[in-house]
PDB file of C-alpha atoms in Angstrom:
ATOM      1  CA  UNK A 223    -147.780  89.454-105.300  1.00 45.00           C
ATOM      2  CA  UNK A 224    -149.786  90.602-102.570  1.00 60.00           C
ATOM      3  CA  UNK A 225    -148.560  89.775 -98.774  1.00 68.00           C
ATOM      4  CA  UNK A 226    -149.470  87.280 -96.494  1.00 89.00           C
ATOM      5  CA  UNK A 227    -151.169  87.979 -93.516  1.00 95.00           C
ATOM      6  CA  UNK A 228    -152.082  92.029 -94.954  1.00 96.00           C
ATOM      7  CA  UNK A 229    -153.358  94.899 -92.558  1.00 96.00           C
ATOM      8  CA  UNK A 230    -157.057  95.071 -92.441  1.00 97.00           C
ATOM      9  CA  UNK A 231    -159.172  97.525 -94.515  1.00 95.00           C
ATOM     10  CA  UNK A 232    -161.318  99.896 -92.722  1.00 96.00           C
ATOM     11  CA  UNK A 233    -164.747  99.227 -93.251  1.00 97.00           C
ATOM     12  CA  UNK A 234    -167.053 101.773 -95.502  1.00 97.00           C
ATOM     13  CA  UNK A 235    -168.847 104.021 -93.976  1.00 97.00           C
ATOM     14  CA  UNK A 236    -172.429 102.399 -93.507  1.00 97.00           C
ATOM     15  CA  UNK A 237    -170.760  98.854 -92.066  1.00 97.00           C
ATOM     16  CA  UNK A 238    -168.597 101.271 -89.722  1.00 97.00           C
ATOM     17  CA  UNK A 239    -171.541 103.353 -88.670  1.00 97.00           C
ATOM     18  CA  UNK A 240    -173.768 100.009 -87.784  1.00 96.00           C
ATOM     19  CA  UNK A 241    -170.863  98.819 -85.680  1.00 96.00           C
ATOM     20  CA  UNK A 242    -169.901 102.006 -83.921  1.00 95.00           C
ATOM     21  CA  UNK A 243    -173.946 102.119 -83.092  1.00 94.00           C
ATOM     22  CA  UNK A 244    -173.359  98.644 -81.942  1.00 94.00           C
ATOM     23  CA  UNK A 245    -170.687  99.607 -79.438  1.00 93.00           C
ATOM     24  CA  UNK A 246    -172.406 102.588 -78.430  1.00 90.00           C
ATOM     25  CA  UNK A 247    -175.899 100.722 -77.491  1.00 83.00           C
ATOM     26  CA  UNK A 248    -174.745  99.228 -74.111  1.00 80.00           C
ATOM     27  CA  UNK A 249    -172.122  97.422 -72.984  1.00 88.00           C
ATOM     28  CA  UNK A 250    -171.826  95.891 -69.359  1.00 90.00           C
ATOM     29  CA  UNK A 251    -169.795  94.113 -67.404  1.00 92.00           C
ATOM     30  CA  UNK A 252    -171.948  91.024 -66.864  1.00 95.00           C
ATOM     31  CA  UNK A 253    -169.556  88.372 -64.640  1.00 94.00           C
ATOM     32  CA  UNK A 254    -166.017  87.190 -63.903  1.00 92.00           C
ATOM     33  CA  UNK A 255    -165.920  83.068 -64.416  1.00 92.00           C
ATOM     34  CA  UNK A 256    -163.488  81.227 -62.369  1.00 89.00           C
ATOM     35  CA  UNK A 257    -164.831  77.797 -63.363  1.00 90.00           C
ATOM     36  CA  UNK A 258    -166.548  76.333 -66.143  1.00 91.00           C
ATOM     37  CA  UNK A 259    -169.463  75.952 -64.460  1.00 92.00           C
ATOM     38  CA  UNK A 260    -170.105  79.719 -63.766  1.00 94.00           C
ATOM     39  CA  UNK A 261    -170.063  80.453 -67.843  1.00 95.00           C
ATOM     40  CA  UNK A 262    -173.172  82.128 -68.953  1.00 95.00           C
ATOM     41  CA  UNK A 263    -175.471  80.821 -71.365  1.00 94.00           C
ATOM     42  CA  UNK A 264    -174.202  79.929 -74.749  1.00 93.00           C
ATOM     43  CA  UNK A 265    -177.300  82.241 -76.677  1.00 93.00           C
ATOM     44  CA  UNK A 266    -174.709  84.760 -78.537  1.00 96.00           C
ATOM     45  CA  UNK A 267    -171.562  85.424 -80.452  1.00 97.00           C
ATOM     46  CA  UNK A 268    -168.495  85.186 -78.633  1.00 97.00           C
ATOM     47  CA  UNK A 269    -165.356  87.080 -79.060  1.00 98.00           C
ATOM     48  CA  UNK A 270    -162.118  86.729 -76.703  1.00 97.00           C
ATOM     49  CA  UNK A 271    -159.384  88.504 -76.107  1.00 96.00           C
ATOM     50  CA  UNK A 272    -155.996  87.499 -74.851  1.00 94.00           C
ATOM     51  CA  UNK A 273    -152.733  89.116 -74.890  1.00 93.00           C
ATOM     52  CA  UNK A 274    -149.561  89.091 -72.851  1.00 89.00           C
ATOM     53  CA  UNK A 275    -149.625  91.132 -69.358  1.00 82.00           C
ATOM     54  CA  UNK A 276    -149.181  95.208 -70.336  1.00 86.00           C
ATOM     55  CA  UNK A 277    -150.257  94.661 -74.438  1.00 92.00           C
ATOM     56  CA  UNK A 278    -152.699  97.252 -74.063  1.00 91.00           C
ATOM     57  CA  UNK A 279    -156.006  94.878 -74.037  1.00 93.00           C
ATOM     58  CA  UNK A 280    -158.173  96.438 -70.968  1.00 90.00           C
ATOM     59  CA  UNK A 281    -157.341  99.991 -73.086  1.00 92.00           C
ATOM     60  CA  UNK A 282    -158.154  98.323 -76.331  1.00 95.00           C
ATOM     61  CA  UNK A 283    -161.585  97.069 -75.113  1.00 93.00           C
ATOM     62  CA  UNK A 284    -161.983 100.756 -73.250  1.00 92.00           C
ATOM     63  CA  UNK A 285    -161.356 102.301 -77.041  1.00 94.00           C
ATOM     64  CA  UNK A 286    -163.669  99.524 -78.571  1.00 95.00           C
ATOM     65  CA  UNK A 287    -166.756 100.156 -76.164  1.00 91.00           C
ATOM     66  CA  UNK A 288    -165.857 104.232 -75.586  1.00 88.00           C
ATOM     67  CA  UNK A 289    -166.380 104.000 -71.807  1.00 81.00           C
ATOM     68  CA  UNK A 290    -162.653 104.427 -70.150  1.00 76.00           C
ATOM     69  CA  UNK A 291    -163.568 102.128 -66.932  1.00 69.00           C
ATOM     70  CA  UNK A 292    -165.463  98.980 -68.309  1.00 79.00           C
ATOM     71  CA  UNK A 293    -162.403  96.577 -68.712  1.00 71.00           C
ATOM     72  CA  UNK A 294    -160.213  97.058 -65.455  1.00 66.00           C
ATOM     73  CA  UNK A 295    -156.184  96.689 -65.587  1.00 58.00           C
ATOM     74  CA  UNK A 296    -154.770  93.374 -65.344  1.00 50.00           C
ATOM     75  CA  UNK A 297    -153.101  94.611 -61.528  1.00 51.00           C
ATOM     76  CA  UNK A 298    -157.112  95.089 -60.068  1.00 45.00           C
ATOM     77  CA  UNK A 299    -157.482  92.874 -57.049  1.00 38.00           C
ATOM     78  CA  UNK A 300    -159.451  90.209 -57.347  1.00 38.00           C
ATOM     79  CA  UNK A 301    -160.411  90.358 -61.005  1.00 44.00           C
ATOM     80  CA  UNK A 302    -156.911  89.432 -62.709  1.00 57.00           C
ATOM     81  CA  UNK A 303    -157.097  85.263 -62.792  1.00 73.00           C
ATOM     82  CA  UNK A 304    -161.212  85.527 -63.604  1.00 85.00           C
ATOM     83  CA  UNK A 305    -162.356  85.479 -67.592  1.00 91.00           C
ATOM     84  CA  UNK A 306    -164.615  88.300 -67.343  1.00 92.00           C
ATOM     85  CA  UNK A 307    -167.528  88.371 -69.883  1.00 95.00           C
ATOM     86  CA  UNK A 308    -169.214  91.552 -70.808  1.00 95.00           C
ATOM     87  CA  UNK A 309    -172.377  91.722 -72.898  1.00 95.00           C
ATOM     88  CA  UNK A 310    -172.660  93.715 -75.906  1.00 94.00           C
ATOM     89  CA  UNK A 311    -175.804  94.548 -76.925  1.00 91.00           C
ATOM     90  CA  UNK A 312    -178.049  91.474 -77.362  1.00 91.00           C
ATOM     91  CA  UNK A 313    -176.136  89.761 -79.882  1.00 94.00           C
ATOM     92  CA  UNK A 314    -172.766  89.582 -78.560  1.00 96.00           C
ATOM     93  CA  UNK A 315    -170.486  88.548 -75.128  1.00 97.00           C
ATOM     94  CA  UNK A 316    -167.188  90.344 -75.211  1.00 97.00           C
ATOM     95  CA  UNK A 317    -164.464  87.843 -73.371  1.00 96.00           C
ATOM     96  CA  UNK A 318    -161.612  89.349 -71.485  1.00 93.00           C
ATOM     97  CA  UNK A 319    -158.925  86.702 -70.913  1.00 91.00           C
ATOM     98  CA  UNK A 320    -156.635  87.403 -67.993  1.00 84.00           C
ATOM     99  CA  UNK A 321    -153.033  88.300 -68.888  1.00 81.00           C
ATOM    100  CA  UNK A 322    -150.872  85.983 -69.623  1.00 78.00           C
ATOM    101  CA  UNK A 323    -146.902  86.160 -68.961  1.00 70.00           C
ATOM    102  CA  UNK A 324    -147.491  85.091 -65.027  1.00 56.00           C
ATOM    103  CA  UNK A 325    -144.364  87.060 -63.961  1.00 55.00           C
ATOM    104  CA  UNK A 326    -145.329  87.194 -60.692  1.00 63.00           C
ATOM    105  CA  UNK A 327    -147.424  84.601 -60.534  1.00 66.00           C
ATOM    106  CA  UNK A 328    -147.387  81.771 -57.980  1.00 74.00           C
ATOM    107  CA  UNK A 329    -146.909  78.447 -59.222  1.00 75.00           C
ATOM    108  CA  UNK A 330    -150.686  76.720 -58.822  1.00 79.00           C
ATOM    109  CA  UNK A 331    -152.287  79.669 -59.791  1.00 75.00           C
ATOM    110  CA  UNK A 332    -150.654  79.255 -63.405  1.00 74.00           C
ATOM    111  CA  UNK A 333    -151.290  75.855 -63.572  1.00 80.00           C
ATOM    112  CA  UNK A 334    -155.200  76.345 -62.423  1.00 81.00           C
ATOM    113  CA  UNK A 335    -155.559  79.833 -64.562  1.00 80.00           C
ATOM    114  CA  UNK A 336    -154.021  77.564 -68.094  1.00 81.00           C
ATOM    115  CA  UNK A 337    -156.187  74.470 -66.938  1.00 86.00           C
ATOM    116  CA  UNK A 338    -159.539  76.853 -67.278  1.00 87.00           C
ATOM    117  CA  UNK A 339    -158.168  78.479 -70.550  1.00 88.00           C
ATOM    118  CA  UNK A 340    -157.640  75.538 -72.088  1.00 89.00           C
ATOM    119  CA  UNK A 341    -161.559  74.037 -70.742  1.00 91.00           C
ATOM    120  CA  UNK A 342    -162.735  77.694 -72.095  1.00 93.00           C
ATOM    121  CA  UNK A 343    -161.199  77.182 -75.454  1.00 90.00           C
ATOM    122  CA  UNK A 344    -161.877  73.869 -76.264  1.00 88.00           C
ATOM    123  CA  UNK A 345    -165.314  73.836 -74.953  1.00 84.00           C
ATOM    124  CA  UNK A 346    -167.365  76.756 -75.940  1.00 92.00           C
ATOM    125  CA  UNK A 347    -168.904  76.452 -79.320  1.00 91.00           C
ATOM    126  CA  UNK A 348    -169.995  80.013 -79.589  1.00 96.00           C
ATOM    127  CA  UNK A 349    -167.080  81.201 -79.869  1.00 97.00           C
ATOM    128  CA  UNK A 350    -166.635  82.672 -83.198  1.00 97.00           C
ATOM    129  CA  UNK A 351    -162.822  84.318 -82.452  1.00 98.00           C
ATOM    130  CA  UNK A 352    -159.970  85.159 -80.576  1.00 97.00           C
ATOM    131  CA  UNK A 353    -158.658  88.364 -80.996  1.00 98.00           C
ATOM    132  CA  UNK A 354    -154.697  87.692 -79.692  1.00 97.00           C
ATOM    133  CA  UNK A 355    -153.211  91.293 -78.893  1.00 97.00           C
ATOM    134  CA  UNK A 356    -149.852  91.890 -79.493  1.00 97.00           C
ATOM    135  CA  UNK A 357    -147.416  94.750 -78.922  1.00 97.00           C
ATOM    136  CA  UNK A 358    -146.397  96.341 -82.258  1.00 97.00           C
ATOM    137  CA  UNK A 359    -142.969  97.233 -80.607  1.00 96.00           C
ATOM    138  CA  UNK A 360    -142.443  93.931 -79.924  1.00 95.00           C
ATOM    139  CA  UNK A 361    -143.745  91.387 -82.326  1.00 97.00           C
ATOM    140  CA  UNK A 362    -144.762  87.776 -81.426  1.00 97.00           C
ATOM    141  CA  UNK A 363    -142.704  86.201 -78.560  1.00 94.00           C
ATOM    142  CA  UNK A 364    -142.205  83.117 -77.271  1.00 92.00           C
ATOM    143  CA  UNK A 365    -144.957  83.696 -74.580  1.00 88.00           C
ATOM    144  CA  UNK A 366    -147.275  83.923 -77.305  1.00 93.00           C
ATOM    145  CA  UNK A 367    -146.392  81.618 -79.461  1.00 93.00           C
ATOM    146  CA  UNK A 368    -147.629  79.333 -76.370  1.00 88.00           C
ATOM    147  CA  UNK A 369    -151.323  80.562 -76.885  1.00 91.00           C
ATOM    148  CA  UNK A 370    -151.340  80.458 -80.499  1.00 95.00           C
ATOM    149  CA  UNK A 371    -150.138  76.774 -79.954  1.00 94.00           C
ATOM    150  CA  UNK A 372    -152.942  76.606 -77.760  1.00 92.00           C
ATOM    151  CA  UNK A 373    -156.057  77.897 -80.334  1.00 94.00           C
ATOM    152  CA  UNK A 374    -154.303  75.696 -83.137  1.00 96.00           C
ATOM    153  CA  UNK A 375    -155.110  72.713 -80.840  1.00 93.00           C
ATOM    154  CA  UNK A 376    -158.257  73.757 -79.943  1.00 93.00           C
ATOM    155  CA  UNK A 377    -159.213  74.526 -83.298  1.00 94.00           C
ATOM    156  CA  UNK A 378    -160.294  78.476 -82.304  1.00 96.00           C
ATOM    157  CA  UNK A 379    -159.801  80.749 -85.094  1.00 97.00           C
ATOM    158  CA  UNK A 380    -157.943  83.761 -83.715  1.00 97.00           C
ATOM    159  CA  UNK A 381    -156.924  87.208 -85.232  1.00 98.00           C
ATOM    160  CA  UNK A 382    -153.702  89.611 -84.376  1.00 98.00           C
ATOM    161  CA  UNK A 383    -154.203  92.741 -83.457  1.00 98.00           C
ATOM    162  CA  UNK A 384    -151.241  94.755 -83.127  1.00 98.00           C
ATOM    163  CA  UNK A 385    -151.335  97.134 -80.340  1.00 98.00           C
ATOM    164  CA  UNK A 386    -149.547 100.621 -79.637  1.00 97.00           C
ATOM    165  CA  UNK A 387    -149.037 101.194 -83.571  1.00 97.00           C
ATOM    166  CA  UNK A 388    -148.130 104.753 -82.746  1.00 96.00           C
ATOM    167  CA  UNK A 389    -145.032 103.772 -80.640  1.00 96.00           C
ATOM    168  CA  UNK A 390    -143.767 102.206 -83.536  1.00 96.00           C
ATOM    169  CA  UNK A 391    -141.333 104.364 -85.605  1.00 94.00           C
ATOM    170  CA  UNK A 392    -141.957 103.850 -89.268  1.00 90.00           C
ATOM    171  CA  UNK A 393    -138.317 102.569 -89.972  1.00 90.00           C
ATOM    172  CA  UNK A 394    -139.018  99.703 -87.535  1.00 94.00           C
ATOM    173  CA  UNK A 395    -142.860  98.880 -88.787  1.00 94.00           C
ATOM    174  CA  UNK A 396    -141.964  97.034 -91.692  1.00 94.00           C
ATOM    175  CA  UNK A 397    -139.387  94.927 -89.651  1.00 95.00           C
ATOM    176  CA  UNK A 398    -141.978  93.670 -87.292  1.00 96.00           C
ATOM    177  CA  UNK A 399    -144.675  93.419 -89.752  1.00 96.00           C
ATOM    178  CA  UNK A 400    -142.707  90.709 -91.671  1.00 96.00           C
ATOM    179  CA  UNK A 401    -141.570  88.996 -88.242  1.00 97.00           C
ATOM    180  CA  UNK A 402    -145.455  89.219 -87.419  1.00 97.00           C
ATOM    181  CA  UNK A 403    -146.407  87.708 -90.528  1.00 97.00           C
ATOM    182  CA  UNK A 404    -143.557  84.939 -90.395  1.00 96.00           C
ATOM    183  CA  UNK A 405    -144.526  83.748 -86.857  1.00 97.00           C
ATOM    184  CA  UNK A 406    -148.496  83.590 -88.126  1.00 97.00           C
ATOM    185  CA  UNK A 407    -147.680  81.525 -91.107  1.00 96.00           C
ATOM    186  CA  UNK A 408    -146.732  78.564 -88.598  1.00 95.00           C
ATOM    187  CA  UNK A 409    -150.128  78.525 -87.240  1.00 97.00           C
ATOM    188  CA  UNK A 410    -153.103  76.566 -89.081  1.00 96.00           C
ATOM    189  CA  UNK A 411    -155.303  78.896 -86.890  1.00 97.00           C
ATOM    190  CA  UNK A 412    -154.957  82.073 -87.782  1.00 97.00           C
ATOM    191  CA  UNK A 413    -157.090  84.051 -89.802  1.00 97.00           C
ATOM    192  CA  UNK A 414    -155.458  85.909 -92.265  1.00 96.00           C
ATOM    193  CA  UNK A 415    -155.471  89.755 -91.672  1.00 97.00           C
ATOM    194  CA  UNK A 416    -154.099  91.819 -89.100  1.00 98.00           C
ATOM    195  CA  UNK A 417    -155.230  94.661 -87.287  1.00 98.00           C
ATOM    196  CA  UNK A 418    -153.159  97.842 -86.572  1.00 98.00           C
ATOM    197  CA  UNK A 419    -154.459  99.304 -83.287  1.00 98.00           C
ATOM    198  CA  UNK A 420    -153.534 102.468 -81.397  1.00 97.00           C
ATOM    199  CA  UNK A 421    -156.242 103.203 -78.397  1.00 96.00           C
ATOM    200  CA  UNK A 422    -154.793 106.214 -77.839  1.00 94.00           C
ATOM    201  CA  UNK A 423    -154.795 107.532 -81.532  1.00 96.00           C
ATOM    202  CA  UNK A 424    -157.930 106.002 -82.093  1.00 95.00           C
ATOM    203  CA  UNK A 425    -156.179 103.703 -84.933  1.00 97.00           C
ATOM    204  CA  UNK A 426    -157.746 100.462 -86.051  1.00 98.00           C
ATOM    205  CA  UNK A 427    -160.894 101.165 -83.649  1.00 97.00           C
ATOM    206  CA  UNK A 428    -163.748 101.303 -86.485  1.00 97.00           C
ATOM    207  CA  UNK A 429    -162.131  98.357 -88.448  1.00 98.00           C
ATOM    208  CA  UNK A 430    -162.047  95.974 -84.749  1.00 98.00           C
ATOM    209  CA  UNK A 431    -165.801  96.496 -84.137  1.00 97.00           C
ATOM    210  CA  UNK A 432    -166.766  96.122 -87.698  1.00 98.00           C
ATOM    211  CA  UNK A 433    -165.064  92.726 -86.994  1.00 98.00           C
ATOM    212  CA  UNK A 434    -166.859  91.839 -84.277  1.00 98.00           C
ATOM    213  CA  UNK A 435    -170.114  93.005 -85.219  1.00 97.00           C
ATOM    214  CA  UNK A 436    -169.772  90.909 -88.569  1.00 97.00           C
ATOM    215  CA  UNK A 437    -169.403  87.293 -86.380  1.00 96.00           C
ATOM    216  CA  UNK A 438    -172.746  87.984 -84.924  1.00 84.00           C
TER     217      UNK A 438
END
């Protein structure tokens, strides 16, 4: 009986070359949007990616893209309530969702930051996936259950990626795996694979762009 929601396969060599050529052929920071208004043209692929403040996402898209500075840290001033797009090649925009959490956050900047999610979401039809990041040591909480709420309703496929795989002691992996998998299984919206990530092993990296370069 094979299991729900299984890890990924890496891609064979030829797809994994294509997409790591893909990556490597420019990628640039194109604009940060703070209204619907200010979204680029619809003319490519879209990919998002949204995870909880400190889930590893601006090192994730770093790893993805191999240039260290591209996505910034959700702390950088100015840039952290702004969906920043990034163009990847001419086929694709890379999406970098602000972190969600809002610790620290004041009051009306939550409730303007979740009123432009949910516009973004619900109203860009190029979007072929969000990627929702999540931290392997963790497993899905209750903060994140509110986004995946959020794509079911907006009818966005979205994808787990499990981040920091190599913090994870292997007596604790299959524990969150199955609490993972159990949390997923509630949501019409998911797609059904997972991706194990570790940016700073290198994990998962080939298998996340051949992803993304396949919903061109």
């Amino acid at each position: 009986m094979s299991l729900p929601f299984p890890a990924a396969e890496e891609p064979d060599p030829q797809v994994a070359e294509d997409a790591r050529r893909l990556f490597a052929g420019g990628t640039d920071f194109l604009k940060g949007v703070v209204a619907m208004d200010g979204l680029p043209p619809s003319d490519r692929a879209e990919v998002c990616f949204a995870g909880r403040s400190n889930v590893g996402k601006s090192s994730l898209i770093n790893a993805l893209t191999g240039r260290k500075g591209l996505a910034r840290a959700s702390n950088t001033p100015g840039r952290t309530q702004e969906i920043n797009f990034f163009t990847l090649g001419e086929s694709h925009y890379l999406v970098d969702l602000p972190g969600y959490g809002y610790a620290n956050a004041p009051l009306p900047v939550v409730e303007k930051w979740q009123r432009l999610l949910k516009q973004y979401l619900s109203g860009r039809a190029n979007l072929r996936r969000a990627f929702v990041l999540i931290d392997a040591r963790h497993g899905v909480k209750a903060v994140d259950q509110e986004i995946l709420t959020l794509l079911d309703k907006s009818a966005v496929t979205f994808q787990v990626v499990l981040t920091k795989t190599d913090k994870v002691k292997e007596k604790d992996r299959a524990r969150i795996l199955t609490q993972v998998r159990e949390a997923l299984a509630k949501h019409p919206a998911a797609y059904p694979e997972i991706v194990l990530t570790s940016s700073e092993k290198g994990d998962g990296i080939p298998t996340l762009r051949a992803i993304v370069a396949s919903l061109a």
